[in-house]
Coordinates of C-alpha atoms and ligand atoms in Angstrom, one line a residue:
M73 CA -29.0 -12.7 -5.9
P74 CA -30.7 -10.1 -3.7
A75 CA -28.0 -8.3 -1.7
F76 CA -29.6 -7.4 1.7
T77 CA -32.7 -9.3 2.7
D78 CA -34.7 -9.5 5.9
A79 CA -35.3 -12.8 7.8
R80 CA -38.7 -11.6 8.9
Q81 CA -39.8 -11.8 5.2
V82 CA -38.6 -15.4 4.6
P83 CA -41.7 -17.7 4.3
K84 CA -42.1 -19.7 7.5
A85 CA -40.6 -23.2 7.6
S86 CA -38.5 -22.6 4.5
V87 CA -35.3 -24.5 4.0
L88 CA -32.7 -22.2 2.3
E89 CA -29.6 -23.7 0.7
A90 CA -26.1 -22.1 0.6
D91 CA -22.6 -23.3 -0.2
L92 CA -21.3 -21.2 2.7
A93 CA -23.2 -19.8 5.7
I94 CA -21.4 -17.1 7.7
I95 CA -23.1 -16.5 11.1
G96 CA -22.5 -12.9 12.3
G97 CA -21.8 -9.7 10.5
G98 CA -19.0 -8.1 12.7
P99 CA -15.6 -7.4 11.3
A100 CA -14.8 -11.1 11.1
G101 CA -18.0 -12.1 9.2
I102 CA -17.8 -9.0 6.9
S103 CA -14.0 -9.5 6.1
L104 CA -14.6 -13.2 5.3
A105 CA -17.5 -12.4 3.0
M106 CA -15.6 -9.7 1.2
A107 CA -12.5 -11.9 0.8
L108 CA -14.6 -14.5 -1.0
A109 CA -16.1 -12.1 -3.6
G110 CA -15.8 -13.6 -7.0
L111 CA -15.8 -17.2 -5.8
P112 CA -18.5 -19.0 -7.8
I113 CA -20.5 -20.1 -4.8
R114 CA -23.6 -18.9 -2.9
I115 CA -22.7 -17.2 0.4
L116 CA -25.4 -16.4 2.9
L117 CA -24.3 -14.1 5.8
L118 CA -26.8 -14.4 8.6
E119 CA -26.8 -11.3 10.9
S120 CA -28.9 -11.1 14.1
G121 CA -29.4 -7.3 14.0
G122 CA -30.3 -4.7 11.4
M123 CA -28.4 -1.7 10.2
E124 CA -28.9 0.1 13.5
F125 CA -29.1 -0.5 17.3
E126 CA -32.4 -2.1 18.3
A127 CA -33.0 -2.6 22.1
P128 CA -34.9 -6.0 21.8
T129 CA -32.1 -7.5 19.7
Q130 CA -29.4 -6.1 22.0
A131 CA -31.2 -7.7 25.0
L132 CA -30.4 -11.1 23.5
Y133 CA -26.8 -10.4 24.7
E134 CA -27.8 -10.0 28.4
G135 CA -26.1 -12.5 30.9
S136 CA -24.9 -12.8 34.4
Q137 CA -21.5 -12.9 36.0
S138 CA -19.5 -14.1 39.0
G139 CA -16.0 -13.8 40.3
V140 CA -14.0 -10.6 39.8
P141 CA -16.4 -7.8 38.7
Y142 CA -16.6 -7.3 34.9
L143 CA -18.6 -5.3 32.4
A144 CA -22.2 -6.1 31.7
L145 CA -22.3 -8.8 29.0
D146 CA -24.7 -6.7 26.9
G147 CA -22.7 -3.6 27.5
S148 CA -19.4 -4.7 26.0
R149 CA -20.5 -5.6 22.5
L150 CA -23.2 -4.6 20.0
R151 CA -25.6 -6.8 18.1
Y152 CA -26.2 -5.3 14.7
L153 CA -24.3 -5.3 11.3
G154 CA -20.7 -4.3 12.1
G155 CA -20.9 -5.8 15.5
A156 CA -18.8 -4.2 18.2
T157 CA -17.0 -2.0 15.7
N158 CA -20.1 0.2 15.9
H159 CA -18.5 1.6 19.1
W160 CA -14.9 0.5 19.1
G161 CA -11.9 2.7 19.8
G162 CA -9.9 1.8 16.7
W163 CA -6.6 1.1 18.6
T164 CA -4.6 -1.1 16.3
R165 CA -1.4 -3.0 16.7
P166 CA -0.2 -6.4 15.5
L167 CA 0.6 -9.2 18.1
D168 CA 4.3 -9.7 18.8
P169 CA 6.0 -12.8 17.5
S170 CA 6.5 -14.0 21.1
D171 CA 2.7 -13.9 21.6
F172 CA 2.5 -17.0 19.4
E173 CA 5.2 -18.9 21.2
Q174 CA 4.8 -21.5 23.9
R175 CA 6.2 -20.0 27.0
D176 CA 7.3 -22.6 29.6
W177 CA 6.4 -20.2 32.4
V178 CA 2.9 -19.5 31.1
A179 CA 0.7 -22.6 31.4
H180 CA -1.5 -23.3 28.3
S181 CA 0.4 -20.8 26.2
G182 CA 1.3 -20.9 22.5
W183 CA -0.4 -20.9 19.1
P184 CA 0.0 -23.7 16.6
I185 CA 0.9 -21.0 14.0
T186 CA 3.6 -18.3 14.1
R187 CA 3.5 -14.6 13.5
K188 CA 5.2 -15.2 10.2
D189 CA 2.2 -17.3 9.1
L190 CA 0.0 -14.3 9.8
D191 CA 2.3 -11.6 8.3
P192 CA 0.9 -11.5 4.8
Y193 CA -2.7 -11.3 6.1
L194 CA -1.9 -8.5 8.6
R195 CA -1.0 -6.1 5.9
R196 CA -4.3 -6.8 4.1
A197 CA -6.2 -6.6 7.4
Q198 CA -4.6 -3.2 8.0
K199 CA -6.2 -1.9 4.7
L200 CA -9.7 -3.1 5.8
I201 CA -9.3 -1.6 9.2
E202 CA -8.1 1.7 7.5
A203 CA -5.3 2.3 10.0
G204 CA -3.0 4.0 7.5
P205 CA 0.4 2.7 6.1
W206 CA 2.1 0.0 8.1
I207 CA 4.5 1.9 10.3
F208 CA 4.0 1.0 14.0
D209 CA 7.4 0.7 15.8
N210 CA 9.3 2.1 12.8
K211 CA 9.4 5.3 14.8
R212 CA 11.3 7.5 12.4
A213 CA 8.1 8.4 10.6
W214 CA 6.6 9.7 13.9
T215 CA 9.6 11.3 15.5
R216 CA 10.8 13.1 12.4
A217 CA 7.5 15.1 12.6
M218 CA 7.1 15.5 16.3
G219 CA 10.2 15.1 18.3
A220 CA 12.2 12.3 19.9
P221 CA 10.7 9.8 22.3
L222 CA 11.4 10.0 26.0
A223 CA 15.0 9.1 26.7
L224 CA 15.3 5.6 28.3
G225 CA 18.6 3.9 29.3
D226 CA 19.3 0.5 28.0
G227 CA 16.9 -2.1 29.3
G228 CA 13.7 -4.0 28.9
V229 CA 11.1 -1.4 28.1
Y230 CA 10.8 0.6 24.9
T231 CA 8.4 3.2 23.3
S232 CA 6.0 1.3 21.1
F233 CA 3.3 2.7 18.8
F234 CA -0.4 2.1 18.1
Q235 CA -2.1 3.2 14.9
F236 CA -5.8 4.0 14.7
S237 CA -8.5 2.8 12.5
Q238 CA -9.9 5.9 10.7
W239 CA -12.9 5.9 8.4
K240 CA -11.5 7.3 5.2
G241 CA -9.3 9.7 7.1
N242 CA -12.2 11.8 8.5
A243 CA -11.3 14.9 10.5
Q244 CA -12.8 13.5 13.7
H245 CA -10.7 10.4 13.4
L246 CA -13.8 8.2 13.7
P247 CA -12.8 4.5 13.5
T248 CA -14.2 2.3 10.7
H249 CA -17.6 0.9 11.6
F250 CA -17.6 -2.2 9.5
G251 CA -21.3 -2.4 8.8
E252 CA -21.9 1.2 7.6
R253 CA -18.5 1.4 5.9
Y254 CA -18.7 -1.8 3.8
A255 CA -22.5 -2.1 3.3
D256 CA -22.3 -0.8 -0.3
D257 CA -19.4 -3.3 -1.1
L258 CA -21.4 -6.1 0.3
K259 CA -24.5 -5.1 -1.7
K260 CA -22.5 -5.2 -4.9
Q261 CA -21.1 -8.6 -4.2
A262 CA -22.8 -11.0 -6.7
N263 CA -22.3 -14.2 -4.8
L264 CA -23.5 -12.9 -1.4
E265 CA -26.8 -12.4 0.3
V266 CA -26.7 -10.6 3.7
M267 CA -29.8 -11.5 5.7
L268 CA -30.6 -9.1 8.5
H269 CA -32.6 -9.9 11.7
A270 CA -31.6 -13.6 11.3
N271 CA -30.7 -15.2 14.6
V272 CA -29.1 -18.6 14.4
T273 CA -30.3 -20.4 17.4
R274 CA -29.0 -23.9 16.8
L275 CA -26.1 -25.6 14.9
G276 CA -27.8 -28.8 13.9
L277 CA -25.3 -31.7 13.6
A278 CA -25.8 -34.8 11.5
R279 CA -26.6 -37.9 13.6
D280 CA -23.0 -39.1 13.5
A281 CA -21.9 -35.7 14.9
A282 CA -19.2 -35.6 12.2
S283 CA -20.7 -32.7 10.2
L284 CA -23.1 -29.8 10.4
D285 CA -26.4 -30.5 8.6
V286 CA -28.7 -27.5 9.3
L287 CA -29.0 -24.2 11.0
D288 CA -32.1 -23.1 12.9
V289 CA -32.9 -19.4 12.3
A290 CA -35.4 -17.4 14.3
T291 CA -36.5 -13.8 14.3
L292 CA -37.9 -11.7 17.2
S293 CA -41.1 -11.3 15.1
G294 CA -41.7 -15.0 15.5
N295 CA -40.5 -16.3 12.2
H296 CA -38.6 -19.7 12.0
F297 CA -36.8 -21.4 9.1
K298 CA -33.8 -23.5 8.4
V299 CA -30.6 -23.1 6.3
K300 CA -28.8 -26.1 4.8
P301 CA -25.2 -25.0 4.1
R302 CA -22.3 -27.1 2.8
Y303 CA -19.9 -25.2 5.0
T304 CA -20.5 -22.9 8.0
V305 CA -18.3 -20.3 9.7
V306 CA -19.4 -19.1 13.1
A307 CA -18.3 -15.4 13.5
T308 CA -20.5 -14.2 16.4
G309 CA -17.8 -12.8 18.7
G310 CA -15.8 -14.1 21.6
M311 CA -18.9 -14.6 23.9
E312 CA -21.6 -15.6 21.5
T313 CA -19.5 -18.2 19.7
P314 CA -19.2 -20.4 22.7
R315 CA -22.9 -19.7 23.6
L316 CA -24.1 -21.0 20.2
L317 CA -21.7 -24.0 20.3
L318 CA -22.8 -24.9 23.9
A319 CA -26.5 -24.3 23.3
S320 CA -26.5 -26.7 20.3
N321 CA -26.5 -29.8 22.5
D322 CA -29.1 -32.1 20.9
V323 CA -26.7 -34.4 19.2
M324 CA -23.5 -33.8 21.2
T325 CA -25.0 -33.4 24.7
A326 CA -22.0 -31.3 26.0
G327 CA -22.4 -28.9 23.0
V328 CA -20.9 -28.7 19.5
G329 CA -17.1 -29.1 19.7
N330 CA -17.2 -29.5 23.4
Q331 CA -16.2 -33.2 23.6
N332 CA -13.2 -32.2 25.8
D333 CA -15.0 -29.6 27.9
L334 CA -13.1 -26.7 26.4
V335 CA -15.7 -24.5 24.8
G336 CA -16.2 -21.3 26.8
R337 CA -13.1 -21.8 29.0
Y338 CA -10.0 -19.6 28.8
F339 CA -12.1 -16.5 28.3
A340 CA -9.8 -13.4 28.3
D341 CA -9.9 -9.7 28.0
H342 CA -7.2 -7.1 28.5
A343 CA -7.4 -5.7 32.1
I344 CA -6.9 -2.0 32.2
P345 CA -6.0 -0.8 35.7
R346 CA -6.2 3.0 35.8
D347 CA -3.5 5.2 37.4
C348 CA -1.3 2.2 38.1
A349 CA 1.9 4.4 38.1
T350 CA 2.9 8.0 38.1
L351 CA 5.5 9.0 35.4
V352 CA 7.7 12.0 36.3
V353 CA 9.6 13.6 33.5
F354 CA 12.4 15.8 34.8
E355 CA 12.9 18.4 32.1
G356 CA 11.9 19.1 28.5
A357 CA 8.5 18.5 27.0
L358 CA 7.2 15.0 26.6
A359 CA 6.6 14.4 22.9
P360 CA 2.9 15.1 22.2
Y361 CA 2.2 11.7 20.8
Y362 CA 2.5 10.1 24.3
V363 CA -0.5 12.0 25.8
A364 CA -2.9 11.9 22.8
A365 CA -3.1 10.5 19.3
R366 CA -1.5 12.6 16.6
D367 CA -1.3 12.7 12.8
A368 CA 1.9 12.0 10.9
A369 CA 2.9 10.1 7.7
G370 CA -0.7 9.5 6.7
A371 CA -1.7 7.8 10.0
H372 CA -3.2 8.6 13.4
F373 CA -0.8 7.2 16.0
R374 CA 0.0 7.2 19.7
A375 CA 3.0 6.1 21.8
T376 CA 2.9 3.5 24.6
F377 CA 5.5 1.7 26.7
S378 CA 6.1 -2.0 26.1
P379 CA 8.4 -4.7 27.5
T380 CA 10.8 -6.0 24.9
E381 CA 10.6 -9.6 23.7
A382 CA 13.9 -10.3 25.5
F383 CA 12.7 -8.8 28.8
K384 CA 9.5 -10.7 28.7
A385 CA 11.4 -14.0 28.3
E386 CA 14.1 -13.3 30.8
H387 CA 11.9 -11.9 33.5
Q388 CA 8.9 -14.1 32.7
V389 CA 6.5 -11.2 32.4
L390 CA 3.4 -11.0 30.4
G391 CA 2.7 -8.4 27.7
S392 CA 1.5 -4.9 28.6
L393 CA 1.0 -1.5 26.9
S394 CA 1.2 1.5 29.1
T395 CA -0.3 4.8 28.1
V396 CA 0.4 8.3 29.4
E397 CA -3.2 9.4 30.4
Y398 CA -3.3 12.9 32.0
P399 CA -1.1 15.3 34.0
V400 CA -1.2 15.0 37.8
K401 CA 0.0 17.1 40.7
L402 CA 2.4 15.4 43.0
D403 CA 1.7 15.4 46.8
A404 CA 4.4 16.5 49.3
L405 CA 5.9 13.0 49.5
G406 CA 6.1 12.7 45.7
L407 CA 7.7 16.2 45.4
A408 CA 10.3 15.2 48.0
A409 CA 11.1 12.0 46.1
V410 CA 11.6 13.9 42.9
S411 CA 13.8 16.5 44.4
A412 CA 16.0 13.8 46.1
M413 CA 16.3 11.8 42.9
A414 CA 17.1 14.9 40.8
K415 CA 19.8 15.8 43.3
A416 CA 21.3 12.3 43.2
T417 CA 21.4 12.2 39.4
N418 CA 22.5 15.9 39.0
M419 CA 19.3 16.8 37.2
D420 CA 17.3 20.0 37.3
S421 CA 13.7 19.1 38.4
A422 CA 12.4 22.7 38.4
D423 CA 10.3 22.1 35.2
M424 CA 9.4 18.5 36.0
K425 CA 5.9 17.3 35.0
A426 CA 4.0 14.3 36.3
F427 CA 1.5 12.1 34.5
S428 CA -0.8 9.2 35.4
L429 CA 0.0 5.9 33.6
G430 CA -2.7 3.5 32.6
T431 CA -2.1 0.1 31.0
G432 CA -3.6 -2.7 29.0
L433 CA -2.4 -6.0 30.6
E434 CA -2.3 -9.5 29.1
L435 CA -3.8 -12.1 31.4
S436 CA -2.4 -15.6 31.7
P437 CA -4.7 -18.3 30.3
D438 CA -7.0 -19.7 32.9
P439 CA -9.4 -22.6 32.2
D440 CA -11.6 -21.4 35.1
R441 CA -12.2 -18.0 33.6
R442 CA -15.2 -19.3 31.8
L443 CA -18.5 -18.7 30.0
T444 CA -21.2 -21.3 30.8
L445 CA -24.9 -21.6 30.0
T446 CA -27.5 -20.8 32.7
Q447 CA -31.1 -21.8 33.2
E448 CA -32.2 -18.3 32.1
R449 CA -33.5 -18.0 28.6
D450 CA -33.6 -15.1 26.1
A451 CA -36.6 -14.0 24.0
L452 CA -35.7 -16.6 21.4
G453 CA -35.5 -19.4 24.0
M454 CA -31.7 -19.6 24.0
P455 CA -30.0 -20.2 27.4
R456 CA -28.2 -17.0 28.6
L457 CA -24.5 -16.9 29.6
N458 CA -22.7 -16.6 32.9
L459 CA -19.2 -15.2 32.9
H460 CA -16.9 -16.3 35.7
M461 CA -14.0 -13.8 35.7
T462 CA -10.6 -14.3 37.4
I463 CA -7.3 -12.5 37.6
A464 CA -4.2 -14.2 39.0
D465 CA -2.0 -12.2 41.4
S466 CA 0.9 -13.0 39.2
D467 CA -0.8 -11.0 36.4
F468 CA -0.4 -7.9 38.5
T469 CA 3.1 -8.6 39.7
S470 CA 4.2 -9.2 36.2
Y471 CA 3.2 -5.6 35.3
R472 CA 4.9 -4.2 38.4
E473 CA 8.1 -5.8 37.2
T474 CA 7.8 -4.0 33.8
M475 CA 7.1 -0.7 35.5
R476 CA 10.1 -1.1 37.8
E477 CA 12.3 -1.6 34.8
L478 CA 10.9 1.5 33.1
G479 CA 11.7 3.4 36.3
R480 CA 15.3 2.0 36.2
Q481 CA 15.7 3.1 32.6
L482 CA 14.4 6.6 33.2
I483 CA 16.9 7.1 36.0
L484 CA 19.7 5.6 33.9
A485 CA 18.9 8.2 31.2
K486 CA 18.4 10.9 33.8
S487 CA 15.1 11.7 32.2
G488 CA 12.6 10.9 34.9
M489 CA 11.3 8.4 37.4
I490 CA 8.3 6.2 38.2
R491 CA 6.1 5.8 41.3
L492 CA 4.0 2.6 41.5
N493 CA 0.5 3.4 42.8
H494 CA -1.3 0.1 43.5
R495 CA 0.2 -2.2 46.1
S496 CA -2.5 -4.7 47.0
R497 CA -4.9 -6.8 45.0
A498 CA -7.7 -4.8 46.4
D499 CA -6.1 -1.6 45.1
W500 CA -5.6 -3.0 41.7
L501 CA -9.2 -4.3 41.5
A502 CA -10.6 -0.9 42.7
A503 CA -8.9 0.8 39.7
M504 CA -9.8 -1.9 37.2
D505 CA -11.4 -1.3 33.8
W506 CA -11.7 -3.7 30.9
A507 CA -10.9 -3.4 27.2
N508 CA -14.0 -5.3 25.8
H509 CA -11.7 -7.7 23.9
H510 CA -13.3 -11.1 24.2
M511 CA -10.8 -13.9 23.4
G512 CA -9.9 -17.5 24.0
T513 CA -13.3 -19.3 24.3
A514 CA -12.8 -21.6 21.2
R515 CA -9.0 -21.8 21.4
M516 CA -6.9 -23.1 18.5
H517 CA -4.7 -26.2 19.1
E518 CA -3.5 -29.1 17.0
D519 CA -4.6 -31.5 19.8
P520 CA -8.4 -31.8 20.2
K521 CA -7.8 -32.4 23.9
Q522 CA -6.3 -28.9 24.2
G523 CA -8.2 -26.9 21.7
V524 CA -11.7 -26.4 20.1
V525 CA -10.5 -25.6 16.6
D526 CA -7.6 -27.0 14.6
T527 CA -4.9 -24.9 12.8
D528 CA -7.4 -24.2 9.9
S529 CA -9.9 -22.9 12.4
R530 CA -12.1 -25.9 11.8
V531 CA -14.0 -27.3 14.9
H532 CA -12.2 -30.5 15.8
G533 CA -14.2 -33.6 14.7
I534 CA -16.7 -31.7 12.6
G535 CA -15.8 -31.6 8.9
N536 CA -17.6 -28.5 7.7
L537 CA -17.8 -26.1 10.7
Y538 CA -15.3 -23.3 11.3
V539 CA -14.9 -20.4 13.8
A540 CA -13.6 -16.9 12.9
G541 CA -12.8 -14.2 15.5
S542 CA -10.6 -13.8 18.6
S543 CA -12.3 -16.7 20.4
V544 CA -9.7 -18.9 18.6
F545 CA -6.8 -17.0 20.2
P546 CA -5.1 -19.5 22.6
T547 CA -2.9 -16.7 24.1
Y548 CA -3.7 -13.1 23.9
G549 CA -0.7 -10.8 23.9
S550 CA -1.3 -7.2 24.9
S551 CA -2.2 -5.8 21.4
N552 CA -5.8 -5.0 20.7
P553 CA -7.4 -8.0 18.8
T554 CA -9.3 -6.6 15.8
L555 CA -6.4 -6.2 13.3
N556 CA -5.2 -9.7 14.3
L557 CA -8.6 -11.4 14.1
V558 CA -9.3 -9.8 10.7
A559 CA -5.9 -11.2 9.6
M560 CA -6.8 -14.6 10.9
T561 CA -10.1 -14.4 9.1
L562 CA -8.3 -13.6 5.8
R563 CA -6.2 -16.6 6.4
L564 CA -9.4 -18.7 6.9
A565 CA -10.7 -17.2 3.6
D566 CA -7.8 -18.7 1.8
H567 CA -8.6 -22.1 3.3
V568 CA -12.3 -21.7 2.3
K569 CA -11.3 -20.9 -1.3
G570 CA -9.4 -24.2 -1.3
L571 CA -12.5 -26.1 -0.2
F572 CA -14.3 -25.0 -3.4
A573 CA -11.3 -25.2 -5.8
Ligands
FAD182 C1 -16.3 -0.3 23.6 C2 -15.4 -1.2 22.8 C3 -14.2 -0.6 22.4 C4 -13.3 -1.4 21.6 N1 -12.1 -0.9 21.2 C5 -11.3 -1.7 20.4 C6 -10.1 -1.1 20.0 O1 -9.8 0.1 20.2 N2 -9.3 -1.9 19.2 C7 -9.6 -3.2 18.9 O2 -8.8 -3.9 18.3 N3 -10.7 -3.7 19.4 C8 -11.6 -3.0 20.1 N4 -12.8 -3.5 20.6 C9 -13.1 -5.0 20.2 C10 -13.6 -5.1 18.8 O3 -14.8 -4.4 18.6 C11 -13.8 -6.6 18.6 O4 -12.6 -7.3 18.6 C12 -14.5 -7.0 17.2 O5 -15.6 -6.2 17.0 C13 -14.8 -8.5 17.2 O6 -15.2 -8.8 15.9 P1 -16.1 -10.1 15.6 O7 -16.6 -9.9 14.2 O8 -15.4 -11.3 16.0 O9 -17.4 -10.0 16.7 P2 -18.5 -8.8 16.9 O10 -18.0 -7.5 16.5 O11 -19.0 -9.1 18.2 O12 -19.6 -9.2 15.8 C14 -20.4 -10.4 16.0 C15 -21.6 -10.2 15.1 O13 -22.4 -11.4 15.2 C16 -23.8 -11.1 15.3 N5 -24.4 -12.2 16.0 C17 -24.3 -12.5 17.3 N6 -25.0 -13.6 17.6 C18 -25.6 -14.0 16.5 C19 -26.5 -15.1 16.1 N7 -26.8 -16.0 17.0 N8 -26.9 -15.2 14.9 C20 -26.6 -14.2 13.9 N9 -25.7 -13.2 14.2 C21 -25.3 -13.1 15.5 C22 -23.8 -9.8 16.1 O14 -25.0 -9.0 15.8 C23 -22.6 -9.1 15.5 O15 -22.9 -8.3 14.4 C24 -13.7 -2.8 21.3 C25 -14.9 -3.3 21.7 C26 -15.8 -2.5 22.4 C27 -17.1 -3.1 22.9

């Protein structure tokens, strides 16, 4: 079987056959293909782009937006082999066990699987991501090399740790770009054909809408052909997955899997308000791993502040990960507050240092934060997306509660204090950035009325169609998604193996 082929060379109007079609060659699609190496089936991975950025292909991602300002839809992802990992940051952390739980105080929360179900796959995903040995919050490995974390009194916030994806441990700490990194492995895989420049434009259902029959494939050079797969996995990312499902509306008029009007709803990203608090450290140096990523124990790592599982539950706050960003100079009011607090706690503030804190915030699920199709069409005739973005006031107040707790613990330990910087919704929004983590738009739930895919990631009601990627996350946590979505994909790979057993 030829390893890498080009859809522009496929004879027009051909009908290609495959046991498994994987649509999309980002980390989800690539991890799935590699996990199925050795299976005696024919796998066809259809990737829209080539090996490098091409502007006309990238333009297929353009879309519009409404509501709270967000990033340009074609700016927050990349459309070629490797997908968005071609420019990702490599920040890696597993979701917390509580991220999977149904929380009474968070509407629409909870996964139908637990963190335990994902644990065996997380370790394997960590290897593909190349984020070093599994250490994370087992902080002895970091602190032995570089000093103790900031002293915090007993309470609901702790120092947590990220690890970073690193392409074979290169000196620049470049994160793993899945396309480039795994191209040779994919080429060697005997049961796999990776077809580049192949845009799937329609998921063609059988007349009874109970199975997927055919895929329409188009190229920007004007070629058109079909693929008839026995099983299909859509792995086109958190925005393009709902687009493809919704645009395939010839048999199910609302779109594939959209019988309950859920596809494209519950879109989420991690909001990153900048400079949301100022951290003051009274004396002694802040360990270097707070301010920038460092090397220890065979990994590249960085510290953040997180609410504990108990604090989240007791105070009904969402997840967040706060990073120390850069040193700041305090104004006169700030200096006066520090000196008053130092006096009250018997601390010497002569060597105090102040830093800006940024954060990655979990958003609560909102069905109105949503991707829909518009009348605009792209160069292949597919309807473009509109993203309607929202943030609830409670998402902000939840984070303030966590920061207040951090401040209380710093004072308790006599190690420092916190000043909260944004007081109004307008302040928060003015400082808002986004993480480019597209989640939630084909959420997993046992009940088809509440989810697009079932616990096996199979689209409800359609026997041979699956979704891979963070669009299946029903709630989001505050950890970056890629490690977790690759783990979910490896779990799906085990299910796919069962289909061919
Ligand atoms: C700037 C930036 C920084 C980030 N930093 C981090 C980070 O530090 N940590 C982290 O965990 N995550 C990070 N992410 C997110 C991370 O990149 C994504 O979670 C991950 O790439 C999603 O993987 P995926 O395979 O589901 O989708 P994608 O990576 O989006 O891949 C989808 C693939 O499908 C292809 N495709 C799309 N439509 C079609 C179609 N119709 N037919 C055929 N192929 C198609 C695309 O070309 C692409 O290759 C970042 C993202 C960005 C943009």
